[in-house]
Each structure stands twice: as structure tokens, then as C-alpha cells.
XYZ file of C-alpha atoms in Angstrom:
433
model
C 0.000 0.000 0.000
C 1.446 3.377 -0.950
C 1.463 5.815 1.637
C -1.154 8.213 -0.031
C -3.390 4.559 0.133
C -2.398 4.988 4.031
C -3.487 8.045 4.453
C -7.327 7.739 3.314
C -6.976 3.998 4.049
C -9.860 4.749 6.878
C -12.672 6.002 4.021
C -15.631 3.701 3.734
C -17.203 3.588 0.291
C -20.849 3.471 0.238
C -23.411 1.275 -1.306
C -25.115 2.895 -4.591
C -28.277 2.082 -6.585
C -28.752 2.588 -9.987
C -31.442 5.410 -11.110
C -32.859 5.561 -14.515
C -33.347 9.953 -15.730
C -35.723 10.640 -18.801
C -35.630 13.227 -20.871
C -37.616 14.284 -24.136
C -36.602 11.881 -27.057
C -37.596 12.986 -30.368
C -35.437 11.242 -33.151
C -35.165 11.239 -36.755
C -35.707 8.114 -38.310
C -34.655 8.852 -41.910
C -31.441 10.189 -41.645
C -30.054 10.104 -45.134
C -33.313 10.679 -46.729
C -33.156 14.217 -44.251
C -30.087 15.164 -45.773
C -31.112 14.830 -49.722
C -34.180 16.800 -48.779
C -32.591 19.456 -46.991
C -30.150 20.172 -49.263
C -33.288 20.424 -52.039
C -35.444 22.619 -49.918
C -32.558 24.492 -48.250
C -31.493 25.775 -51.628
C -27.539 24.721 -50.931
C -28.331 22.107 -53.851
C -29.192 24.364 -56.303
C -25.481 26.396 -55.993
C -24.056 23.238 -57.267
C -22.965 23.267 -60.796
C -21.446 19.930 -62.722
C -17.696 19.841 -62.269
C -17.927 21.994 -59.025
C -15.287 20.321 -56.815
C -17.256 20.411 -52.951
C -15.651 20.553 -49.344
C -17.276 19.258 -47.018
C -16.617 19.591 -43.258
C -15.548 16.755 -40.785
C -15.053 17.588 -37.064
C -12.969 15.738 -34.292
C -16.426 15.533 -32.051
C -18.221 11.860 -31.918
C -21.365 13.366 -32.988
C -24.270 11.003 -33.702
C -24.497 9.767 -37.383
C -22.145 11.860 -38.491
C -20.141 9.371 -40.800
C -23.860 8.335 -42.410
C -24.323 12.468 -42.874
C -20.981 13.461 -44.657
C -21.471 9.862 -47.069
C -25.063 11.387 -47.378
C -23.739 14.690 -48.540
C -21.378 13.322 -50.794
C -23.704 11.257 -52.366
C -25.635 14.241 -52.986
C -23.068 16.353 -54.324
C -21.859 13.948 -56.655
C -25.512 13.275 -58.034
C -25.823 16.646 -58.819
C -22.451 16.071 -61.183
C -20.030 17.643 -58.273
C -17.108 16.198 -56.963
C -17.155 16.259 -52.982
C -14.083 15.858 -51.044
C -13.533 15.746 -47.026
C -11.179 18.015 -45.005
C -10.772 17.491 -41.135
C -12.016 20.962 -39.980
C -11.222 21.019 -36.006
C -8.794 23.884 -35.163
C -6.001 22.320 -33.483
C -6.705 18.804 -32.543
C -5.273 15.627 -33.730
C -1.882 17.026 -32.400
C -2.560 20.369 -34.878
C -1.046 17.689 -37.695
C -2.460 16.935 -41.242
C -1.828 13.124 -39.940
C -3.572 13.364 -36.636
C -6.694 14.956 -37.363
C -7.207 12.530 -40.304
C -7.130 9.504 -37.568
C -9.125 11.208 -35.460
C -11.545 11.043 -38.547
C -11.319 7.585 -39.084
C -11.975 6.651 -35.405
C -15.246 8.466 -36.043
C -15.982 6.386 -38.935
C -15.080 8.704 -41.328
C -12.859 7.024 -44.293
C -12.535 7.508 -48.058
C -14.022 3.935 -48.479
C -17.205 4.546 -46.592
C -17.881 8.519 -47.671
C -16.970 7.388 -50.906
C -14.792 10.399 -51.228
C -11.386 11.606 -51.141
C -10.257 13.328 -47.741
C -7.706 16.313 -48.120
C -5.754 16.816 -44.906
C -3.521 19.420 -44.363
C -2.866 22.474 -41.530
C -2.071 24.915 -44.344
C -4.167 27.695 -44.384
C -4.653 31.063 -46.715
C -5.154 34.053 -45.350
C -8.839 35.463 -47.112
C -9.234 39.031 -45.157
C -9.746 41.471 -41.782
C -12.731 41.799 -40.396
C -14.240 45.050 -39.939
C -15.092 45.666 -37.030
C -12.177 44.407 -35.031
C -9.948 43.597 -37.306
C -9.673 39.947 -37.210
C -7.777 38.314 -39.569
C -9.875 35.799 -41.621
C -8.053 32.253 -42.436
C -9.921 29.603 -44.404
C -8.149 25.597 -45.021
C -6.118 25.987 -48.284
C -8.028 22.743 -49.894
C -11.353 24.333 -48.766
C -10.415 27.782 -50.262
C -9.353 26.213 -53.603
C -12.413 24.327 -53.703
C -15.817 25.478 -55.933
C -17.906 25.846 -52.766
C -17.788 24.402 -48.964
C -20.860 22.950 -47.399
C -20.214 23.164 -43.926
C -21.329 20.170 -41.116
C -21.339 20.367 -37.292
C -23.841 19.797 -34.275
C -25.358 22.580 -32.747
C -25.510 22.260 -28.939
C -24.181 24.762 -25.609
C -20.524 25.148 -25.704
C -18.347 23.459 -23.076
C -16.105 26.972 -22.485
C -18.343 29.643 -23.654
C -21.960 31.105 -24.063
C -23.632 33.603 -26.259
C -26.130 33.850 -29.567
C -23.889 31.271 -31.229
C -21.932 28.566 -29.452
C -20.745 25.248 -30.999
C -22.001 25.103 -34.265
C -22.129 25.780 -37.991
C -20.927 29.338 -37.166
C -17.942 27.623 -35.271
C -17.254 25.255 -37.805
C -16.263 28.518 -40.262
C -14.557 30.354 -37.812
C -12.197 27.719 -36.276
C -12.669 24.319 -37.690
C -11.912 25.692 -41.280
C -9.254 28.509 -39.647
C -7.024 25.266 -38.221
C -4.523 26.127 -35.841
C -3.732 29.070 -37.063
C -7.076 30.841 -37.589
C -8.178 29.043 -33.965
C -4.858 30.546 -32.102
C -5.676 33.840 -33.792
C -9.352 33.518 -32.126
C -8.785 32.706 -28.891
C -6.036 35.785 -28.742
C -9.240 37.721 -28.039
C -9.907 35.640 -25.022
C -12.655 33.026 -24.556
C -15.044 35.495 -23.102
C -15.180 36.928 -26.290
C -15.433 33.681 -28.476
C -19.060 34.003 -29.162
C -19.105 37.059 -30.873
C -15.538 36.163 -32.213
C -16.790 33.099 -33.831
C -19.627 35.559 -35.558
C -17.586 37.880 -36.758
C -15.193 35.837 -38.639
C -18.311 33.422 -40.371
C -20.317 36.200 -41.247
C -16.948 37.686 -42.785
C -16.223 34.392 -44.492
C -20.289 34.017 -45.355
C -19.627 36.684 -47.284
C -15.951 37.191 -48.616
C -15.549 33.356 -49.036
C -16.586 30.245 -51.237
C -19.125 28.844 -48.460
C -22.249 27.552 -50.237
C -24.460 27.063 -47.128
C -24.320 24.372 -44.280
C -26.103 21.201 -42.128
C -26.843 21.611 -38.621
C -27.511 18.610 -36.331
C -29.406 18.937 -32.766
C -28.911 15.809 -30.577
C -31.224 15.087 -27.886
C -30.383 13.883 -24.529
C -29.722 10.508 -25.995
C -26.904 11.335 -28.338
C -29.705 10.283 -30.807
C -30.093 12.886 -33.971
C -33.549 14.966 -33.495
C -32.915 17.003 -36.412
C -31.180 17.580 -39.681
C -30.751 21.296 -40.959
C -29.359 22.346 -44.236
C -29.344 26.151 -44.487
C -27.513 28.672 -47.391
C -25.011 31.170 -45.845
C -27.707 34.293 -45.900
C -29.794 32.088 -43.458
C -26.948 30.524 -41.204
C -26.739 33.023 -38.552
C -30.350 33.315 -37.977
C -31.061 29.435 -38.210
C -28.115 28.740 -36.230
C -29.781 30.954 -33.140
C -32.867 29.171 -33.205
C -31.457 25.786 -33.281
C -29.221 26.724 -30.293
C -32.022 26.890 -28.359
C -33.454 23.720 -29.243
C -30.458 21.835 -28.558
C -30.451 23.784 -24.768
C -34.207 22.376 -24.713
C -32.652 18.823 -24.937
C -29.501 18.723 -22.769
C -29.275 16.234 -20.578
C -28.945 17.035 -16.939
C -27.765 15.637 -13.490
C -30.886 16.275 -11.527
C -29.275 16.615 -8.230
C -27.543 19.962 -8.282
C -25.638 19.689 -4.629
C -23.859 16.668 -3.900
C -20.006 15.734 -2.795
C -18.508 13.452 -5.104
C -18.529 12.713 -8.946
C -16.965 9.746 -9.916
C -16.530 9.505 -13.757
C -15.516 6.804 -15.576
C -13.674 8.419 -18.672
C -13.509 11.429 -20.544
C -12.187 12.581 -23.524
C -12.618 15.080 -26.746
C -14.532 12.249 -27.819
C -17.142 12.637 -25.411
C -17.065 16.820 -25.363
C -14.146 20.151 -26.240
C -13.758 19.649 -22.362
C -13.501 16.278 -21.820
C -16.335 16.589 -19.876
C -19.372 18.646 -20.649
C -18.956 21.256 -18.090
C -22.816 22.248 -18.376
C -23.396 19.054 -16.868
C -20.736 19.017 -14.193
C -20.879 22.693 -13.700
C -17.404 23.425 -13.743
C -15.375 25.266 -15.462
C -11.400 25.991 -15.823
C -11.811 29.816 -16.302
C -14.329 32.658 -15.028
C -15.988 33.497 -18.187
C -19.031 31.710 -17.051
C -21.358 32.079 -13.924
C -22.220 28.979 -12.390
C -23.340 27.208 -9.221
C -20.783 24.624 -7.750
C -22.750 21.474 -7.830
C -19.970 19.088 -5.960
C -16.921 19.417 -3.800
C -14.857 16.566 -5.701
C -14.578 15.049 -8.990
C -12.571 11.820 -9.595
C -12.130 10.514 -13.400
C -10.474 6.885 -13.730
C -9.378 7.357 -17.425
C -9.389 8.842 -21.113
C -11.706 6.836 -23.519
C -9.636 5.340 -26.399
C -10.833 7.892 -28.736
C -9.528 10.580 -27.730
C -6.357 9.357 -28.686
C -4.229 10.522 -25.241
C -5.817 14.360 -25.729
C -6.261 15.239 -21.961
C -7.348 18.870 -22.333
C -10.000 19.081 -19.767
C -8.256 17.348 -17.115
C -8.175 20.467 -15.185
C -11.901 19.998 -14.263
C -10.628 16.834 -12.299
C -9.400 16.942 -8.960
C -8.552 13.313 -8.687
C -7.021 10.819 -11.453
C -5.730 7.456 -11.771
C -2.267 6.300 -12.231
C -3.620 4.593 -15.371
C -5.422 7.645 -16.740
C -2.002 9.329 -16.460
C 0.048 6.909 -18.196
C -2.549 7.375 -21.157
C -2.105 11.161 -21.538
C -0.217 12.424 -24.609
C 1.080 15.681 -23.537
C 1.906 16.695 -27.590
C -1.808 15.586 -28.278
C -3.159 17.787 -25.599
C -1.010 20.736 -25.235
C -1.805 22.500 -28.841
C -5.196 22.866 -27.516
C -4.661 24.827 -24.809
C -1.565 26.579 -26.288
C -4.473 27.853 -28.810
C -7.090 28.548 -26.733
C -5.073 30.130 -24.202
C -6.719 28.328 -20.996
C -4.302 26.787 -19.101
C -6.578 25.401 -16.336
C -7.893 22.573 -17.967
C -4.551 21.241 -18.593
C -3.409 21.237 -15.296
C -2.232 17.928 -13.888
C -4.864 16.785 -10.958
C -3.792 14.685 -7.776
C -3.107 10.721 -9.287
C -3.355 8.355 -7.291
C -2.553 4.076 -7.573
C -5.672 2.842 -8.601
C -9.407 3.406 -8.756
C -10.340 2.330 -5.379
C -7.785 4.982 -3.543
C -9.113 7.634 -6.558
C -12.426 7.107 -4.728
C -11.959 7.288 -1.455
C -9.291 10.562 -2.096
C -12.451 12.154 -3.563
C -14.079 11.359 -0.420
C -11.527 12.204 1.982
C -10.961 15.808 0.518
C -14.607 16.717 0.783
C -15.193 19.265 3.844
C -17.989 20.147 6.235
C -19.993 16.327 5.714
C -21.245 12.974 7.130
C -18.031 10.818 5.549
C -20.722 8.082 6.822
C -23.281 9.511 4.569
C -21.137 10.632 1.434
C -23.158 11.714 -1.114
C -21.320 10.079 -4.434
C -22.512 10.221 -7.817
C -20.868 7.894 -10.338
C -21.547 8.298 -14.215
C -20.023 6.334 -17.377
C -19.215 9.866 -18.896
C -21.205 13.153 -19.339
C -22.560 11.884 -22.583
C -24.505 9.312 -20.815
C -26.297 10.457 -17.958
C -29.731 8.439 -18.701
C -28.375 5.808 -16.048
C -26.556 7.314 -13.068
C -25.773 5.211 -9.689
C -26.062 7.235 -6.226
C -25.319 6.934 -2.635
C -27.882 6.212 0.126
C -28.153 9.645 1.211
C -29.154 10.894 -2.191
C -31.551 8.101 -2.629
C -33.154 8.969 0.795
C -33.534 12.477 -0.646
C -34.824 11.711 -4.255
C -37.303 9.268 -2.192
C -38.654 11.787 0.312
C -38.978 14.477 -2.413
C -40.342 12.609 -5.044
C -42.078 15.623 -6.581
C -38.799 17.669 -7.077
C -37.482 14.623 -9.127
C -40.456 13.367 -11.350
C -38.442 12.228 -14.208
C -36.252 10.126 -12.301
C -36.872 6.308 -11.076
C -35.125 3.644 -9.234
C -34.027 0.758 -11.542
C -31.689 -1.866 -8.916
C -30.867 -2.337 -5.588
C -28.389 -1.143 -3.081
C -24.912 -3.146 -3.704
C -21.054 -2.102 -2.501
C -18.899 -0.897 -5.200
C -17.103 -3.649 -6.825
C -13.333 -3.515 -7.178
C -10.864 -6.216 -8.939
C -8.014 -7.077 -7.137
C -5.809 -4.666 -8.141
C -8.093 -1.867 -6.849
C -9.656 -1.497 -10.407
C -13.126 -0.263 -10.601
C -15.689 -2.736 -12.211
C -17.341 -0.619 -14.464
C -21.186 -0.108 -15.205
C -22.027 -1.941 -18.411
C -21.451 0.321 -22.048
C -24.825 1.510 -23.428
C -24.956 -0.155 -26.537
């Protein structure tokens, strides 16, 4: 036993119960049929001529379907006698390398054999203007700006870092995902309080100035299930892009307890949100440009998901990590991001302990002012699922006398310990398939 093992070695875990949370679940059941008929109705389709050579926009995000919507839109282009290629368009991530953000596009699914289109990597960028207003210069990916026209595709939802008319989006997409590293570090410069009406100055600029033909916007709902498929032309992005914004903040999933001690989290990763962890859901953040509420005194995350290839920005939100999440962080992968963004708390190392059971009962240990008999401990696979949470006693005794403050929230199992292999490793909660 190490001697950081000794000194919380006195911590009891407690017994959790699994809890089942509902939300709203409208889905689209016709996903590719969607896309063909936005793209008719949207008037993008009509702005493609035979022999126009098409961009179209893949992020680093696992957003639902999105594989099954870019093959979708290259079908689409190429029966209307285009030729549609892919470029990765995601700022800084994959290591800010041609290489890296086209494997962070095949681990979403994304290949040349399933789009049925080339993908163009590269981080080299060309320069298209200043804005007006504040004089930001405007950079655009140099396949994207040699192409006929760019369709851009993204998810609309809240933004992990910042808030305002437009968050993560189509608008983003322009700004930053086609800007790369260079456009993204030029961005942030103007601080992340500012990214919102950053982001809308540069995509109007490039709405106008550039070789955008119009764009799809996706809105998830709490089930990482696609409610909706948008196509919109660039005259109508902005004003769509609002509207859908609020849509998407009409289906985020929530923790429904909003004061507790502990989070436990399985994994995170870019894969699962910018932050690693969607920070609307934990209510943290690693800088002041949002107001929030503190919902818990500790949070303890046991390891990065495979996806997001050793990218730890977000860590910062942790308090408490594993020995084996650390020896899975690639510091090349996740430094770029913050070098770009220019928030430094979220890559800051947290405490790492041996294994998953001492992670736990740190978590516990450092909470003040409680009942360490009556901990109240959430645990969660990740912030992307939230549907299925387990909880401590205490919480249970609260959700149960207070029914009526929780009405979209049941009990599913029974009380059981925590399990724990021998080596102190947590036995997880079974993947949603």
C-alpha cells in the first residue's frame, strides 16, 4: 500500500443504486433521406454546378451519425455532377497535424471507403481578409479555399467553455474548424469570453468574402440520438443557427441533483465533449468566463476513452485521477489545444493516485464540512450518458422523500457495494450499446 493509500486507508465507500433519468426523445428516423431533402429545400443544392469540386466539413467531435451524414452529402453532391471531397475541420486537434486529425476522422468512422470520397488533410491555411469591425484576420483551409464551394457540417448544442447567440455550431465550424490552428490561435487571442461574438464575426466575414455555399446543422437530444437535420444557405446561417441553439439547450441532458459531494466519472475525452467533460453538466469550469453554481466538492475521473487518442485537455476539471489515466495522456496531443485557446486550467495535472479504489476514497476524503458516513457520491459512465446514473444512500433517501422535485427520475436496482478487482480497479457499469 502506498502511503497516499495509508493516508485515506480509513474512508468507507458506500453502497449505490442505480437510477434511470428521462428526458424528451424525439429522433429522426430517416437520416439520409433528411439530408437529400434538406439540401433540395434548403437551396444549398441548387449552388451546385457539374464539375464543381465540394468541401465538405468533418469535425474531431463523436457526434451522432455523423459518418452516415458526410457519405449522405457526398452522395448528394456527386448526383448533382459535383465532386465532394472531405477536409478534417477542427482547429487544433489531432496534435494540430495533417496526420492526426485525419485519424481522429477515421476513429469516427469517417474514411474515403465509406464517404466514398477523397479526404484532403492538411494544416495549411490562406489568409482570405480582416474583419471590420475588429480587425480579425480571416483564415480559411487551403483545400477548402481552392475548392468550388464548402458545405459546412457540425452539431449545434451549448458550448463546453463559452456562451452567447452562437456557441458550438455551424458558425464555429467557419470560424475555427476551417481557420485550423492558425485561424483558432488567432481567435482565442481575443480571449474566450469573447469567443461568441468572435466566432460571428469571422463566419459572417467568411459568409460573405468566401466560397461557403451554405451548411447542415444537427441537434442531438439527450440521448446522443439525432432529433434534427438542418441544411441552411449562408444568408440564413446566422439566424437558423440561433434558433437551433435553443433547441439543442431544450434537450440537454442534466444531473438532476444539483448539490452533492462526489462525482466519480468513468472516462472522458474530446470524444465525449471540447472539455472532456461537458462542463454544463458538471458545472465546472477551468476559467471565469461563465457564472455557475458549484454542484460538488470533488470530482474523480479513472481514465481517457480510447478515442480521444491521449488528448487530456479538460483534465483540469478533475481533482482526482488514476495512475492509469495518467500513463494514457499524450502531452503533444493535448497541449496545442490549450496553447491555442489560451486556458491553461484545464490542462493542469490533478492529484493521481494508484488505482481506482484509492481515486475514490481521495475524492471522499478531501470533501469538507460532511457525514463521511453519509457521502453523497454520484458515479456516471461519462457526461454523454447520464440516462443511467448510480447514487449513494443519502441521495436516494432524498430523491425518495422528495419525489415531486425529481419526477423524471426512477429507481431501476438495488443497493450493492462498489465492486473492485483485485488490483483496486473499478468494475465498471455496463457500455450503453
Amino acid at each position: 500500500m502506498s502511503k497516499l493509500a495509508d493516508l485515506v486507508a480509513d474512508v468507507r465507500l458506500p453502497e449505490m443504486i442505480e437510477m434511470k433519468q428521462s428526458y424528451p426523445r424525439p429522433v429522426l428516423k430517416d437520416i439520409a433521406g433528411e439530408v437529400h431533402k434538406q439540401l433540395d429545400i434548403s437551396g444549398v443544392g441548387a449552388q451546385i454546378r457539374p464539375g464543381d469540386s465540394i468541401a465538405l466539413t468533418g469535425g474531431s467531435r463523436g457526434i451522432a451519425n455523423i459518418a452516415l451524414i458526410l457519405k449522405e452529402a457526398a452522395a448528394y453532391v456527386k448526383a448533382k455532377g459535383g465532386n465532394p471531397f472531405i477536409i478534417p475541420a477542427m482547429g487544433s486537434h489531432g496534435g494540430a497535424v495533417a496526420e492526426g486529425q485525419t485519424e481522429i476522422l477515421a476513429s469516427l468512422g469517417i474514411t474515403e471507403s465509406y464517404c466514398g470520397c477523397p479526404i484532403c488533410s492538411s494544416m495549411e491555411t490562406d489568409l482570405i481578409g480582416v474583419t471590420e469591425v475588429s480587425q480579425i484576420p480571416v483564415y480559411e483551409d487551403h483545400y477548402a479555399h481552392q475548392a468550388d464551394g464548402v458545405i459546412l457540417i457540425n452539431r449545434i448544442k451549448p458550448h463546453p467553455s463559452f456562451s452567447g447567440k452562437v456557441e458550438s455550431g455551424v458558425c464555429k465550424m467557419a470560424a475555427v474548424g476551417l481557420g485550423k490552428q492558425k485561424g483558432a490561435a488567432a481567435y482565442h487571442r481575443l480571449g474566450i469570453e469573447n469567443m461568441s461574438k468572435t466566432v460571428q464575426e469571422v463566419a459572417c466575414y467568411l459568409f460573405e468574402h468566401g466560397n461557403i455555399i451554405g451548411g447542415i446543422g444537427t441537434v442531438e437530444n439527450a440521448y446522443d440520438e439525432t432529433a434534427l437535420v438542418e441544411a441552411m444557405t449562408t444568408e440564413h446561417i446566422l439566424e437558423r443557427e440561433v434558433e437551433l441553439l435553443k433547441i439543442a439547450y431544450e434537450n440537454f441532458p442534466q444531473i438532476y441533483f444539483t448539490k452533492y459531494d462526489v462525482l466519480l466519472v468513468e472516462e472522458m475525452g474530446k470524444n465525449i465533449s471540447g472539455a472532456g467533460m461537458d462542463t454544463m453538466i458538471i458545472s465546472r469550469y477551468t476559467h471565469d468566463g461563465i457564472p455557475h453554481d458549484k454542484h460538488q466538492q470533488t470530482i474523480c475521473v479513472l481514465d481517457l476513452t480510447e478515442e480521444t487518442h491521449g488528448n487530456a485537455c479538460g483534465m483540469g476539471l478533475a481533482d482526482i485521477i488514476t495512475k492509469r489515466y495518467a500513463e494514457h495522456i499524450d502531452f503533444m496531443a493535448t497541449y496545442p489545444n490549450n496553447l491555442t485557446s489560451r486556458v491553461l486550467g484545464s490542462c493542469k495535472m490533478p492529484l493521481v493516485t494508484d488505482n481506482d479504489y484509492t481515486a475514490i476514497q481521495t475524492a471522499i476524503h478531501c470533501c469538507t464540512g460532511i457525514d463521511y458516513n453519509c457521502v453523497k457520491l454520484i458515479w456516471i459512465q461519462n457526461t454523454l450518458d447520464i440516462s443511467r446514473i448510480m447514487i449513494s444512500r443519502s441521495l436516494y433517501e432524498e430523491w425518495k422523500n422528495n419525489r415531486e422535485q425529481y419526477p423524471y427520475m426512477e429507481q431501476v436496482g438495488e443497493f450493492h457495494p462498489i465492486e473492485f478487482t483485485a488490483d483496486g480497479t473499478l468494475v465498471r457499469l455496463p457500455r450503453r450499446a
